[in-house]
Each structure stands twice: as structure tokens, then as C-alpha cells.
Tab-separated table of C-alpha atoms in Angstrom:
chain	number	residue	atom	x	y	z
J	1	MET	CA	36.784	-11.347	-25.536
J	2	SER	CA	34.362	-12.130	-28.336
J	3	GLU	CA	31.326	-9.999	-29.091
J	4	LYS	CA	29.039	-13.022	-28.942
J	5	LYS	CA	26.501	-13.109	-26.121
J	6	THR	CA	26.823	-16.027	-23.741
J	7	THR	CA	24.397	-18.121	-21.721
J	8	ASN	CA	25.708	-20.206	-18.802
J	9	ILE	CA	23.338	-22.580	-17.082
J	10	ILE	CA	24.134	-24.593	-13.970
J	11	LEU	CA	21.914	-27.677	-14.019
J	12	PHE	CA	21.819	-28.881	-10.412
J	13	SER	CA	18.392	-30.493	-10.526
J	14	GLY	CA	17.715	-34.094	-11.473
J	15	ASP	CA	14.053	-33.451	-12.289
J	16	TYR	CA	12.801	-34.189	-15.815
J	17	ASP	CA	10.816	-30.953	-16.052
J	18	LYS	CA	13.589	-28.699	-14.727
J	19	ALA	CA	16.138	-30.323	-17.047
J	20	MET	CA	13.668	-29.772	-19.933
J	21	ALA	CA	13.458	-26.086	-19.024
J	22	ALA	CA	17.267	-25.853	-18.907
J	23	TYR	CA	17.693	-27.517	-22.297
J	24	ILE	CA	14.868	-25.517	-23.936
J	25	ILE	CA	16.485	-22.237	-22.820
J	26	ALA	CA	19.929	-23.506	-23.876
J	27	ASN	CA	18.753	-24.614	-27.329
J	28	GLY	CA	16.858	-21.360	-27.771
J	29	ALA	CA	19.948	-19.337	-26.836
J	30	ALA	CA	22.108	-21.337	-29.270
J	31	ALA	CA	19.583	-20.707	-32.069
J	32	TYR	CA	19.803	-17.052	-31.003
J	33	ASP	CA	23.553	-17.255	-31.662
J	34	HIS	CA	24.747	-17.273	-28.058
J	35	ASP	CA	27.734	-19.278	-26.874
J	36	VAL	CA	26.010	-21.689	-24.506
J	37	THR	CA	27.335	-23.853	-21.687
J	38	ILE	CA	25.392	-26.186	-19.409
J	39	PHE	CA	27.387	-27.048	-16.299
J	40	HIS	CA	25.932	-30.240	-14.790
J	41	THR	CA	26.429	-30.745	-11.067
J	42	PHE	CA	24.935	-32.979	-8.364
J	43	TRP	CA	21.666	-34.624	-9.590
J	44	GLY	CA	21.863	-32.754	-12.903
J	45	LEU	CA	24.689	-35.124	-13.859
J	46	ASN	CA	22.057	-37.828	-14.353
J	47	ALA	CA	20.896	-36.080	-17.545
J	48	LEU	CA	24.280	-37.030	-19.043
J	49	ARG	CA	24.276	-40.712	-18.040
J	50	LYS	CA	24.199	-43.352	-20.760
J	51	ASP	CA	21.066	-45.452	-20.449
J	52	GLU	CA	22.802	-48.817	-20.464
J	53	GLN	CA	24.685	-50.172	-17.448
J	54	ILE	CA	28.430	-49.610	-17.753
J	55	PRO	CA	30.686	-52.061	-15.893
J	56	VAL	CA	32.957	-49.938	-13.684
J	57	GLN	CA	34.590	-50.541	-10.300
J	58	LYS	CA	32.904	-48.672	-7.444
J	59	GLY	CA	32.884	-48.512	-3.678
J	60	PHE	CA	29.763	-49.559	-1.765
J	61	VAL	CA	28.183	-46.133	-1.223
J	62	GLU	CA	28.978	-45.074	-4.803
J	63	LYS	CA	27.268	-48.262	-6.018
J	64	MET	CA	24.179	-47.369	-3.994
J	65	PHE	CA	24.046	-43.856	-5.434
J	66	SER	CA	24.460	-45.287	-8.959
J	67	ARG	CA	21.583	-47.684	-8.507
J	68	MET	CA	19.209	-45.220	-6.899
J	69	MET	CA	19.816	-42.389	-9.366
J	70	PRO	CA	18.118	-42.385	-12.787
J	71	ARG	CA	20.288	-43.742	-15.593
J	72	GLY	CA	19.931	-41.045	-18.241
J	73	ALA	CA	17.583	-38.235	-19.177
J	74	ASP	CA	14.674	-40.471	-20.127
J	75	LYS	CA	14.398	-41.971	-16.631
J	76	MET	CA	14.309	-38.747	-14.607
J	77	ALA	CA	11.274	-37.947	-12.432
J	78	LEU	CA	9.100	-34.832	-12.275
J	79	SER	CA	9.602	-32.183	-9.575
J	80	LYS	CA	5.813	-32.049	-9.038
J	81	MET	CA	3.065	-34.624	-9.421
J	82	ASN	CA	5.432	-37.488	-10.142
J	83	PHE	CA	2.883	-40.032	-8.842
J	84	ALA	CA	5.332	-42.924	-8.806
J	85	GLY	CA	6.279	-42.412	-12.428
J	86	PHE	CA	2.817	-41.701	-13.838
J	87	GLY	CA	3.456	-37.935	-14.093
J	88	PRO	CA	6.424	-38.343	-16.487
J	89	LYS	CA	4.252	-40.628	-18.669
J	90	MET	CA	1.598	-37.889	-18.810
J	91	ILE	CA	4.213	-35.283	-19.703
J	92	LYS	CA	5.768	-37.514	-22.359
J	93	GLY	CA	2.260	-38.146	-23.697
J	94	VAL	CA	1.500	-34.444	-24.117
J	95	ILE	CA	4.990	-33.800	-25.527
J	96	LYS	CA	4.264	-36.376	-28.250
J	97	LYS	CA	0.753	-35.048	-28.844
J	98	HIS	CA	1.986	-31.479	-29.276
J	99	ASN	CA	5.022	-32.467	-31.354
J	100	ALA	CA	7.322	-31.031	-28.704
J	101	MET	CA	10.725	-32.562	-27.904
J	102	THR	CA	11.487	-35.080	-25.162
J	103	LEU	CA	14.453	-34.511	-22.864
J	104	PRO	CA	16.742	-37.023	-24.662
J	105	GLN	CA	15.893	-35.287	-27.960
J	106	LEU	CA	16.687	-31.901	-26.413
J	107	VAL	CA	20.062	-33.212	-25.196
J	108	GLU	CA	20.829	-34.547	-28.686
J	109	MET	CA	19.837	-31.218	-30.244
J	110	ALA	CA	22.115	-29.413	-27.781
J	111	GLN	CA	25.034	-31.555	-28.900
J	112	GLU	CA	24.229	-30.871	-32.566
J	113	GLN	CA	24.138	-27.128	-31.838
J	114	ASP	CA	27.600	-27.302	-30.211
J	115	ILE	CA	26.329	-26.382	-26.777
J	116	LYS	CA	29.139	-27.123	-24.343
J	117	LEU	CA	27.941	-29.834	-21.961
J	118	VAL	CA	30.165	-29.864	-18.888
J	119	ALA	CA	30.179	-32.385	-16.052
J	120	CYS	CA	31.352	-31.121	-12.653
J	121	THR	CA	34.255	-33.351	-11.687
J	122	MET	CA	33.973	-32.668	-7.957
J	123	THR	CA	30.382	-33.871	-7.686
J	124	MET	CA	31.103	-36.806	-10.041
J	125	ASP	CA	33.627	-37.872	-7.402
J	126	LEU	CA	31.110	-37.446	-4.591
J	127	LEU	CA	28.381	-39.432	-6.349
J	128	GLY	CA	30.833	-42.001	-7.698
J	129	LEU	CA	30.075	-41.344	-11.382
J	130	GLN	CA	32.831	-42.176	-13.866
J	131	LYS	CA	33.514	-40.783	-17.336
J	132	GLU	CA	32.674	-44.122	-18.983
J	133	GLU	CA	29.100	-43.771	-17.677
J	134	LEU	CA	28.488	-40.371	-19.263
J	135	LEU	CA	27.652	-39.461	-22.869
J	136	ASP	CA	30.456	-39.056	-25.392
J	137	GLY	CA	31.465	-35.464	-26.113
J	138	VAL	CA	30.929	-34.236	-22.556
J	139	GLU	CA	33.650	-31.973	-21.128
J	140	TYR	CA	34.996	-32.241	-17.582
J	141	ALA	CA	35.705	-29.231	-15.389
J	142	GLY	CA	35.287	-27.635	-11.975
J	143	VAL	CA	33.811	-24.513	-10.452
J	144	ALA	CA	36.761	-22.327	-11.588
J	145	ALA	CA	35.972	-23.073	-15.246
J	146	TYR	CA	32.300	-22.263	-14.634
J	147	LEU	CA	33.191	-18.907	-13.052
J	148	ALA	CA	35.572	-18.008	-15.879
J	149	ASP	CA	32.646	-18.420	-18.308
J	150	ALA	CA	29.946	-16.914	-16.122
J	151	GLU	CA	31.718	-13.752	-14.995
J	152	ASN	CA	31.399	-12.386	-18.528
J	153	GLY	CA	28.058	-14.082	-19.215
J	154	ASN	CA	24.850	-12.369	-20.272
J	155	VAL	CA	22.324	-14.926	-19.058
J	156	ASN	CA	23.446	-16.883	-15.969
J	157	LEU	CA	20.925	-19.265	-14.444
J	158	PHE	CA	20.936	-21.874	-11.680
J	159	ILE	CA	18.327	-24.554	-12.351
U	1	MET	CA	32.007	1.610	-8.787
U	2	SER	CA	34.935	-0.743	-8.248
U	3	GLU	CA	36.463	-2.796	-11.049
U	4	LYS	CA	36.122	-5.996	-9.069
U	5	LYS	CA	33.731	-8.626	-10.402
U	6	THR	CA	30.876	-9.516	-8.105
U	7	THR	CA	28.872	-12.652	-7.378
U	8	ASN	CA	25.489	-12.353	-5.627
U	9	ILE	CA	23.732	-15.518	-4.578
U	10	ILE	CA	20.238	-15.680	-3.108
U	11	LEU	CA	20.055	-18.826	-0.986
U	12	PHE	CA	16.342	-19.593	-0.659
U	13	SER	CA	16.652	-23.347	-0.269
U	14	GLY	CA	17.051	-25.167	3.020
U	15	ASP	CA	18.471	-28.303	1.401
U	16	TYR	CA	21.942	-29.480	2.404
U	17	ASP	CA	22.998	-30.212	-1.173
U	18	LYS	CA	21.718	-26.918	-2.610
U	19	ALA	CA	23.360	-24.941	0.199
U	20	MET	CA	26.602	-26.856	-0.495
U	21	ALA	CA	26.376	-25.831	-4.170
U	22	ALA	CA	25.783	-22.191	-3.163
U	23	TYR	CA	28.746	-22.146	-0.780
U	24	ILE	CA	31.074	-23.972	-3.193
U	25	ILE	CA	30.338	-21.402	-5.925
U	26	ALA	CA	30.672	-18.544	-3.430
U	27	ASN	CA	33.995	-19.770	-2.068
U	28	GLY	CA	35.251	-20.387	-5.598
U	29	ALA	CA	34.263	-16.871	-6.642
U	30	ALA	CA	35.992	-15.378	-3.592
U	31	ALA	CA	39.174	-17.321	-4.419
U	32	TYR	CA	38.759	-15.919	-7.942
U	33	ASP	CA	38.841	-12.430	-6.385
U	34	HIS	CA	35.148	-11.580	-6.730
U	35	ASP	CA	33.237	-9.557	-4.156
U	36	VAL	CA	30.759	-12.189	-2.987
U	37	THR	CA	27.455	-11.895	-1.141
U	38	ILE	CA	25.097	-14.678	-0.097
U	39	PHE	CA	21.638	-13.342	0.699
U	40	HIS	CA	19.814	-15.912	2.858
U	41	THR	CA	16.040	-15.880	2.694
U	42	PHE	CA	13.214	-18.252	3.702
U	43	TRP	CA	14.570	-21.788	4.400
U	44	GLY	CA	18.101	-20.726	3.438
U	45	LEU	CA	18.241	-18.837	6.752
U	46	ASN	CA	18.617	-22.187	8.486
U	47	ALA	CA	22.189	-22.442	7.174
U	48	LEU	CA	23.015	-19.500	9.448
U	49	ARG	CA	21.417	-20.839	12.633
U	50	LYS	CA	23.598	-21.649	15.594
U	51	ASP	CA	23.377	-25.321	16.450
U	52	GLU	CA	22.537	-24.874	20.124
U	53	GLN	CA	19.106	-23.799	21.366
U	54	ILE	CA	18.980	-20.070	22.146
U	55	PRO	CA	16.437	-18.934	24.742
U	56	VAL	CA	14.338	-16.233	23.075
U	57	GLN	CA	10.702	-15.157	23.444
U	58	LYS	CA	8.492	-16.300	20.578
U	59	GLY	CA	4.853	-16.538	19.625
U	60	PHE	CA	3.222	-19.949	19.196
U	61	VAL	CA	3.519	-20.279	15.397
U	62	GLU	CA	7.072	-18.907	15.437
U	63	LYS	CA	7.955	-21.531	18.071
U	64	MET	CA	6.560	-24.256	15.823
U	65	PHE	CA	8.590	-23.060	12.844
U	66	SER	CA	11.718	-22.903	15.020
U	67	ARG	CA	11.249	-26.456	16.195
U	68	MET	CA	10.456	-27.936	12.816
U	69	MET	CA	13.264	-26.217	10.928
U	70	PRO	CA	16.833	-27.576	11.066
U	71	ARG	CA	19.040	-25.814	13.603
U	72	GLY	CA	22.143	-25.020	11.554
U	73	ALA	CA	23.871	-26.176	8.404
U	74	ASP	CA	24.804	-29.595	9.719
U	75	LYS	CA	21.184	-30.634	10.265
U	76	MET	CA	19.752	-29.739	6.859
U	77	ALA	CA	18.196	-32.453	4.668
U	78	LEU	CA	18.890	-33.426	1.063
U	79	SER	CA	16.643	-32.210	-1.776
U	80	LYS	CA	16.656	-35.734	-3.249
U	81	MET	CA	16.942	-39.171	-1.688
U	82	ASN	CA	16.832	-37.919	1.864
U	83	PHE	CA	15.486	-41.276	3.105
U	84	ALA	CA	14.608	-39.989	6.557
U	85	GLY	CA	18.107	-38.664	7.139
U	86	PHE	CA	20.078	-41.559	5.653
U	87	GLY	CA	20.875	-39.633	2.447
U	88	PRO	CA	22.743	-36.845	4.280
U	89	LYS	CA	24.762	-39.503	6.132
U	90	MET	CA	25.747	-41.034	2.790
U	91	ILE	CA	26.717	-37.614	1.420
U	92	LYS	CA	28.696	-36.757	4.548
U	93	GLY	CA	30.386	-40.157	4.264
U	94	VAL	CA	31.535	-39.547	0.704
U	95	ILE	CA	32.549	-35.966	1.538
U	96	LYS	CA	34.855	-37.343	4.240
U	97	LYS	CA	36.155	-40.118	1.995
U	98	HIS	CA	37.014	-37.699	-0.815
U	99	ASN	CA	38.459	-35.062	1.550
U	100	ALA	CA	35.820	-32.582	0.426
U	101	MET	CA	34.293	-30.002	2.781
U	102	THR	CA	31.081	-30.353	4.760
U	103	LEU	CA	28.546	-27.551	4.728
U	104	PRO	CA	29.542	-26.155	8.162
U	105	GLN	CA	33.174	-26.115	6.985
U	106	LEU	CA	32.140	-24.304	3.791
U	107	VAL	CA	30.252	-21.681	5.843
U	108	GLU	CA	33.326	-21.187	8.049
U	109	MET	CA	35.561	-20.852	4.979
U	110	ALA	CA	33.151	-18.272	3.550
U	111	GLN	CA	33.487	-16.192	6.718
U	112	GLU	CA	37.291	-16.459	6.579
U	113	GLN	CA	37.243	-15.297	2.944
U	114	ASP	CA	35.141	-12.238	3.889
U	115	ILE	CA	32.128	-13.348	1.917
U	116	LYS	CA	29.237	-11.149	3.013
U	117	LEU	CA	26.610	-13.374	4.631
U	118	VAL	CA	23.307	-11.528	4.747
U	119	ALA	CA	20.093	-12.593	6.477
U	120	CYS	CA	16.830	-11.300	4.989
U	121	THR	CA	15.105	-9.424	7.791
U	122	MET	CA	11.624	-9.717	6.274
U	123	THR	CA	11.642	-13.520	6.162
U	124	MET	CA	13.343	-13.686	9.595
U	125	ASP	CA	10.234	-11.885	10.849
U	126	LEU	CA	7.908	-14.291	9.049
U	127	LEU	CA	9.656	-17.402	10.349
U	128	GLY	CA	10.195	-15.900	13.802
U	129	LEU	CA	13.993	-16.118	13.719
U	130	GLN	CA	15.899	-13.655	15.905
U	131	LYS	CA	19.432	-12.290	15.564
U	132	GLU	CA	20.564	-14.117	18.717
U	133	GLU	CA	19.855	-17.424	16.958
U	134	LEU	CA	22.084	-16.718	13.956
U	135	LEU	CA	25.862	-16.924	13.593
U	136	ASP	CA	28.013	-13.985	14.663
U	137	GLY	CA	29.204	-11.739	11.841
U	138	VAL	CA	26.017	-12.070	9.793
U	139	GLU	CA	24.645	-8.838	8.288
U	140	TYR	CA	20.956	-7.923	8.230
U	141	ALA	CA	19.231	-6.380	5.223
U	142	GLY	CA	16.246	-6.468	2.916
U	143	VAL	CA	15.496	-6.868	-0.775
U	144	ALA	CA	16.571	-3.261	-1.579
U	145	ALA	CA	20.117	-4.002	-0.393
U	146	TYR	CA	20.150	-7.192	-2.466
U	147	LEU	CA	19.077	-5.307	-5.599
U	148	ALA	CA	21.669	-2.562	-5.053
U	149	ASP	CA	24.373	-5.264	-5.127
U	150	ALA	CA	22.869	-7.428	-7.844
U	151	GLU	CA	22.080	-4.766	-10.424
U	152	ASN	CA	25.795	-4.340	-11.041
U	153	GLY	CA	26.629	-7.999	-10.442
U	154	ASN	CA	28.384	-10.335	-12.841
U	155	VAL	CA	27.121	-13.663	-11.557
U	156	ASN	CA	23.616	-13.520	-10.024
U	157	LEU	CA	22.055	-16.803	-8.986
U	158	PHE	CA	18.898	-17.898	-7.136
U	159	ILE	CA	19.477	-21.220	-5.399
N	1	MET	CA	18.582	0.393	-25.762
N	2	SER	CA	17.319	2.302	-22.736
N	3	GLU	CA	19.479	3.199	-19.778
N	4	LYS	CA	17.018	1.647	-17.354
N	5	LYS	CA	18.198	-1.406	-15.456
N	6	THR	CA	16.189	-4.553	-16.052
N	7	THR	CA	15.207	-7.567	-13.961
N	8	ASN	CA	14.029	-10.752	-15.704
N	9	ILE	CA	12.701	-13.572	-13.588
N	10	ILE	CA	11.728	-17.002	-14.873
N	11	LEU	CA	9.132	-18.412	-12.490
N	12	PHE	CA	9.189	-22.176	-13.062
N	13	SER	CA	8.118	-23.206	-9.573
N	14	GLY	CA	4.535	-23.702	-8.470
N	15	ASP	CA	5.375	-23.367	-4.768
N	16	TYR	CA	3.712	-20.594	-2.760
N	17	ASP	CA	6.927	-19.609	-0.985
N	18	LYS	CA	9.083	-19.555	-4.141
N	19	ALA	CA	6.458	-17.534	-6.013
N	20	MET	CA	6.378	-15.129	-3.042
N	21	ALA	CA	10.152	-14.704	-3.291
N	22	ALA	CA	9.879	-14.068	-7.047
N	23	TYR	CA	7.164	-11.452	-6.629
N	24	ILE	CA	8.887	-9.746	-3.674
N	25	ILE	CA	12.091	-9.347	-5.713
N	26	ALA	CA	10.099	-8.217	-8.756
N	27	ASN	CA	8.097	-5.630	-6.817
N	28	GLY	CA	11.262	-4.431	-5.106
N	29	ALA	CA	13.030	-4.044	-8.453
N	30	ALA	CA	10.067	-2.117	-9.911
N	31	ALA	CA	10.117	0.221	-6.906
N	32	TYR	CA	13.839	0.560	-7.607
N	33	ASP	CA	12.915	1.755	-11.118
N	34	HIS	CA	13.909	-1.375	-13.026
N	35	ASP	CA	11.997	-2.648	-16.053
N	36	VAL	CA	10.750	-5.957	-14.694
N	37	THR	CA	9.452	-9.079	-16.422
N	38	ILE	CA	8.286	-12.326	-14.850
N	39	PHE	CA	8.204	-15.148	-17.380
N	40	HIS	CA	5.925	-17.906	-16.054
N	41	THR	CA	6.609	-21.418	-17.283
N	42	PHE	CA	5.595	-24.956	-16.227
N	43	TRP	CA	4.110	-24.963	-12.692
N	44	GLY	CA	4.757	-21.233	-12.309
N	45	LEU	CA	1.825	-20.675	-14.692
N	46	ASN	CA	-0.500	-21.612	-11.838
N	47	ALA	CA	0.245	-18.259	-10.153
N	48	LEU	CA	-1.577	-16.626	-13.076
N	49	ARG	CA	-4.702	-18.825	-13.031
N	50	LYS	CA	-8.040	-17.270	-12.186
N	51	ASP	CA	-9.477	-18.825	-9.060
N	52	GLU	CA	-12.872	-19.697	-10.524
N	53	GLN	CA	-13.398	-22.621	-12.891
N	54	ILE	CA	-13.503	-21.498	-16.534
N	55	PRO	CA	-15.484	-23.683	-18.952
N	56	VAL	CA	-13.096	-24.578	-21.784
N	57	GLN	CA	-12.776	-27.623	-24.034
N	58	LYS	CA	-9.870	-29.897	-23.100
N	59	GLY	CA	-8.480	-33.330	-23.888
N	60	PHE	CA	-8.429	-36.002	-21.166
N	61	VAL	CA	-4.824	-35.581	-19.981
N	62	GLU	CA	-5.110	-31.775	-20.083
N	63	LYS	CA	-8.253	-32.064	-17.931
N	64	MET	CA	-6.332	-34.142	-15.395
N	65	PHE	CA	-3.505	-31.611	-15.218
N	66	SER	CA	-6.043	-28.789	-14.783
N	67	ARG	CA	-7.736	-30.547	-11.910
N	68	MET	CA	-4.573	-31.553	-10.121
N	69	MET	CA	-2.839	-28.199	-10.393
N	70	PRO	CA	-3.702	-25.337	-8.009
N	71	ARG	CA	-6.169	-22.832	-9.425
N	72	GLY	CA	-4.458	-19.512	-8.734
N	73	ALA	CA	-1.833	-18.074	-6.437
N	74	ASP	CA	-3.842	-18.493	-3.250
N	75	LYS	CA	-4.041	-22.288	-3.592
N	76	MET	CA	-0.379	-23.046	-4.159
N	77	ALA	CA	1.518	-25.285	-1.721
N	78	LEU	CA	4.778	-24.732	0.157
N	79	SER	CA	8.079	-26.217	-1.098
N	80	LYS	CA	8.917	-27.303	2.469
N	81	MET	CA	6.767	-28.338	5.410
N	82	ASN	CA	3.541	-28.260	3.465
N	83	PHE	CA	1.944	-30.788	5.871
N	84	ALA	CA	-1.099	-31.395	3.675
N	85	GLY	CA	-1.946	-27.715	3.489
N	86	PHE	CA	-1.246	-26.776	7.107
N	87	GLY	CA	2.099	-25.126	6.265
N	88	PRO	CA	0.517	-22.551	3.901
N	89	LYS	CA	-2.034	-21.711	6.636
N	90	MET	CA	0.831	-21.082	9.055
N	91	ILE	CA	2.627	-18.895	6.502
N	92	LYS	CA	-0.547	-16.971	5.709
N	93	GLY	CA	-1.093	-16.548	9.444
N	94	VAL	CA	2.329	-15.014	10.015
N	95	ILE	CA	1.986	-12.885	6.861
N	96	LYS	CA	-1.195	-11.395	8.314
N	97	LYS	CA	0.339	-10.990	11.772
N	98	HIS	CA	3.379	-9.132	10.413
N	99	ASN	CA	1.337	-7.025	7.960
N	100	ALA	CA	3.226	-8.572	5.047
N	101	MET	CA	1.561	-9.253	1.692
N	102	THR	CA	0.012	-12.521	0.546
N	103	LEU	CA	0.865	-13.922	-2.875
N	104	PRO	CA	-2.379	-12.740	-4.538
N	105	GLN	CA	-1.714	-9.237	-3.142
N	106	LEU	CA	1.854	-9.353	-4.481
N	107	VAL	CA	0.553	-10.345	-7.944
N	108	GLU	CA	-1.921	-7.478	-7.867
N	109	MET	CA	0.804	-5.040	-6.805
N	110	ALA	CA	2.987	-6.271	-9.664
N	111	GLN	CA	0.209	-5.481	-12.125
N	112	GLU	CA	-0.212	-2.020	-10.620
N	113	GLN	CA	3.534	-1.403	-10.946
N	114	ASP	CA	3.424	-2.370	-14.651
N	115	ILE	CA	5.564	-5.431	-14.197
N	116	LYS	CA	5.280	-7.446	-17.393
N	117	LEU	CA	3.679	-10.791	-16.537
N	118	VAL	CA	4.350	-13.240	-19.355
N	119	ALA	CA	2.914	-16.744	-19.776
N	120	CYS	CA	5.050	-19.237	-21.727
N	121	THR	CA	2.868	-20.417	-24.607
N	122	MET	CA	4.771	-23.653	-25.161
N	123	THR	CA	4.243	-24.938	-21.638
N	124	MET	CA	0.624	-23.664	-21.637
N	125	ASP	CA	0.127	-26.038	-24.569
N	126	LEU	CA	1.801	-28.920	-22.737
N	127	LEU	CA	-0.255	-28.458	-19.574
N	128	GLY	CA	-3.433	-27.686	-21.503
N	129	LEU	CA	-3.914	-24.192	-20.043
N	130	GLN	CA	-5.892	-21.726	-22.146
N	131	LYS	CA	-5.818	-17.916	-22.183
N	132	GLU	CA	-9.358	-17.715	-20.765
N	133	GLU	CA	-8.107	-19.408	-17.596
N	134	LEU	CA	-5.353	-16.859	-16.901
N	135	LEU	CA	-5.574	-13.365	-15.401
N	136	ASP	CA	-6.405	-10.407	-17.621
N	137	GLY	CA	-3.436	-8.330	-18.716
N	138	VAL	CA	-1.044	-11.262	-19.020
N	139	GLU	CA	1.182	-11.314	-22.133
N	140	TYR	CA	1.895	-14.442	-24.159
N	141	ALA	CA	5.322	-15.298	-25.524
N	142	GLY	CA	7.993	-17.969	-25.941
N	143	VAL	CA	11.620	-18.547	-25.031
N	144	ALA	CA	12.883	-16.246	-27.833
N	145	ALA	CA	11.117	-13.265	-26.254
N	146	TYR	CA	12.571	-14.187	-22.856
N	147	LEU	CA	16.103	-14.317	-24.287
N	148	ALA	CA	15.695	-10.990	-26.084
N	149	ASP	CA	14.917	-9.398	-22.691
N	150	ALA	CA	17.416	-11.353	-20.627
N	151	GLU	CA	20.508	-10.993	-22.799
N	152	ASN	CA	20.665	-7.310	-21.855
N	153	GLY	CA	19.322	-7.846	-18.344
N	154	ASN	CA	21.004	-6.846	-15.105
N	155	VAL	CA	19.357	-9.277	-12.717
N	156	ASN	CA	18.384	-12.606	-14.326
N	157	LEU	CA	16.997	-15.275	-12.017
N	158	PHE	CA	15.452	-18.738	-12.424
N	159	ILE	CA	13.108	-19.493	-9.544
């Protein structure tokens, strides 16, 4: 077991603001020299979707999920005050004004900092998401892999 | 203090998908030989309700809460894309298709694996839920009992 | 490093019921002799707002956020069954009936128990909240300070 501290975040939420919080904590922990993993499950998987449409074979219900869910971090909605998409524009406006980072920039920074981005294979199955639709460099695993990391973790969060 | 690792989950949410995530992690941790506790509070208590109506005496507001809240795991709504109940049908459809487990099956599995299912007595009072309305085998405790478990816990999550 | 156990809660949510849960756990942990910190970020900052209007200079978008967000703990909405403000009235009714504590009372108790209430400066900037608008005695810090506390924490929760 290494002496490095570890941070393990489960990102369940598909909200822009919650995913921002997850990635800000993760990037902070990596800068703080933690080993960091973000385990994306359910709606959190959308943060890892490529923003273009990828031609893959899907069943009917899986196709419906794919269409209704946001394609990539930039298209996610706010948990509060979404106002049919106006809220995210306000947030992105203030992010720009204050020189803060957008969610896609935070995801890119996480990859540059070697944060382990994991996609939960079981929920990918349920929602009909395929590896071709997710960002390059993502790892694929299940709840056992998460627990193996988290049981020795210092900061474990469910977001 | 035993050498066994422990997982302590607070289930606050009354959403079908979030409760599924909680029970999947809990069952995984139990299979991984952790001592596992799920502490149900606020809307998370609904996952423990029996699905039939139980005749108990209640005040007016408590009766309203009881009627408006889902009676049992099977009737809970999705946190996203609920679409007036169509979302849960889609999820249950894909669960069946992929031979995954429904939430009531996950709760049953948790009981078979001796996961400690705790109902928060303080919020039961607030929402007017009585022991007769909850599943057999549930334990009753407050925040002090949760903290006694969690302060030595390995994986602590709020869902 | 002290031998005292520590509880570190990130309060991201602006929901009355979730903030209640956070403050109940925090007050319980303080009574249990933990060092307790609540780190308020995003909508969770609203729990720390003073309930009167404070005259401060703001940009247009920041003014909109200020107006749309609840001014203080008492005005926050429920995560479920809010029913245009009727849900919180029901909850406050049952809180009174059962001699439980309201959210503003829980915040006050936290201050009396020396729970460290921290406001996240980065999200204050984003939402245009200024120190004059928040309760006296609040501390101001960023994600690095949170991680320094949490990496040695016993109970770390994201709410």
C-alpha cells in the first residue's frame, strides 16, 4: 500500500453544477498530490460522452436514453434554476467573467493530471452507452473495483 | 474493534435510481466482506415501506405525507427523466433485459447478506411513519448510532 | 495531529431538508466530541445568508442570482414535494409539533457548539455573494483548505 493519500469520488449526478463540484475537488486533490479516481455511474456517465454523435447499434429504449441524455459535459443542465437552459448560460457567463474553468476544461485538466476517470460498466449497459461514445482514456470497471480503491481511501464522496 | 472493513451509507434520497446505487454499493461491499449499514433518513425511509396499506392512527399532516410518499421501493420515482412515471418503466425494462436486479430485489438481497438496515427514528417521527409500516427486520436508531458506526468506517457515503 | 475524531461535511445543496440533515449530523458529531466543519459551496451558501437585504454593489447577472436564490436558511425549499412552498410549511409544522429544531435553530446551535462554518470563496465569486451578506462568524476558504481537513477526517460527506 502506498503512502499517498487517495480521493475517490462517485459521480452519480448528471447536473452541470454537481459535476463541476466533483471535478474541482478532484483537480484540487490531484494538485495536493492525492491519487484521485472519479467513478462515473448513472447520469454522471454523461460527463464522459463525446459531443459528436457516434454511429452505434442500439435497441429502442437505449436509443431513447441516448437522445434524451446530454451528449457531453458542456450540454449538462443545472440542478437548480435551470430555467430551460438559461441557468447554465448564466453560470457559463460568470465562469468566463471570473476566469474560472468550464466543466469541459475541468475534465481536460483532470486527464492532464492523470486522474483516473472510470465508467461504470453495469450502468453503461443499463443506459445503452457504448465505449465508442465515451472520451478516449476512460477506464471501464464495476463496483468491486470502486470498493477496492475506496476501502483504503482518505476522502470518499458520493456526488 | 474488529479488523473487518466497514461501509456506512446514509440513504436520504427517495429516488429509485439513487436508492439502486446505494443498494448496489452496499451489496457489493457485503460480498467484499465489509460490515455494511444503510441508515435510512427522510425520503430514503420510503425504500423500507411495505407495499400494502397498514392501518395506523395518524394526524392530518402525517396522513398527507403518507399518501403523497411512495409506498415501498418499487414505487419510487427517478431523480432524472421521470416523465410522470414513464422513466421508471424504462429503467425497469432495461433492468429486466440485462438481467440486472430491481430495487426490491436489491433490498431483499441486502437482508439476506445481513446488511444492517436502519430507520432514522427522528425523521420517522417528522414524516409520521410508524414501525408497523416498515419491513420486518429493520432496526431503529438515531444520529448517535450512525456516528458511532461511521467514525471508524472505511467507506462513508451520503446518497 | 490531534487524537480528536473529525467530521467534514460539504454542503452543496440549497434544499431545506438536505441542509437540515447536514446540520443534524454536524450537531450530533459535535455533541459526540468531534471537530466538525461544514464547507458551504454553490447553493449551500444560501444557508449562511442573512435574511435582510444587504446593500452591496453587484453586476447584472450577480444581481439576478441574488434575487432568485433564497435569502437565508428559513427560505430554502424542499428537495421533494415542495409544492410551491407548501411542503416547507408542512415540514415546519411537524418540526414544531414534535419539538424538533428548525434549520435556523440548527445553524445557531452549530455556532454555539463551535462548528466551523466555512463559505467557499470561489463559488461566492461565481454567484456574486459578498461577505457582508453572510452571517457573522463564518470563515472563508477554498478547496485546498477543505482537503487539508478532509484527508485526515473520519466522517466525510457530500450533501
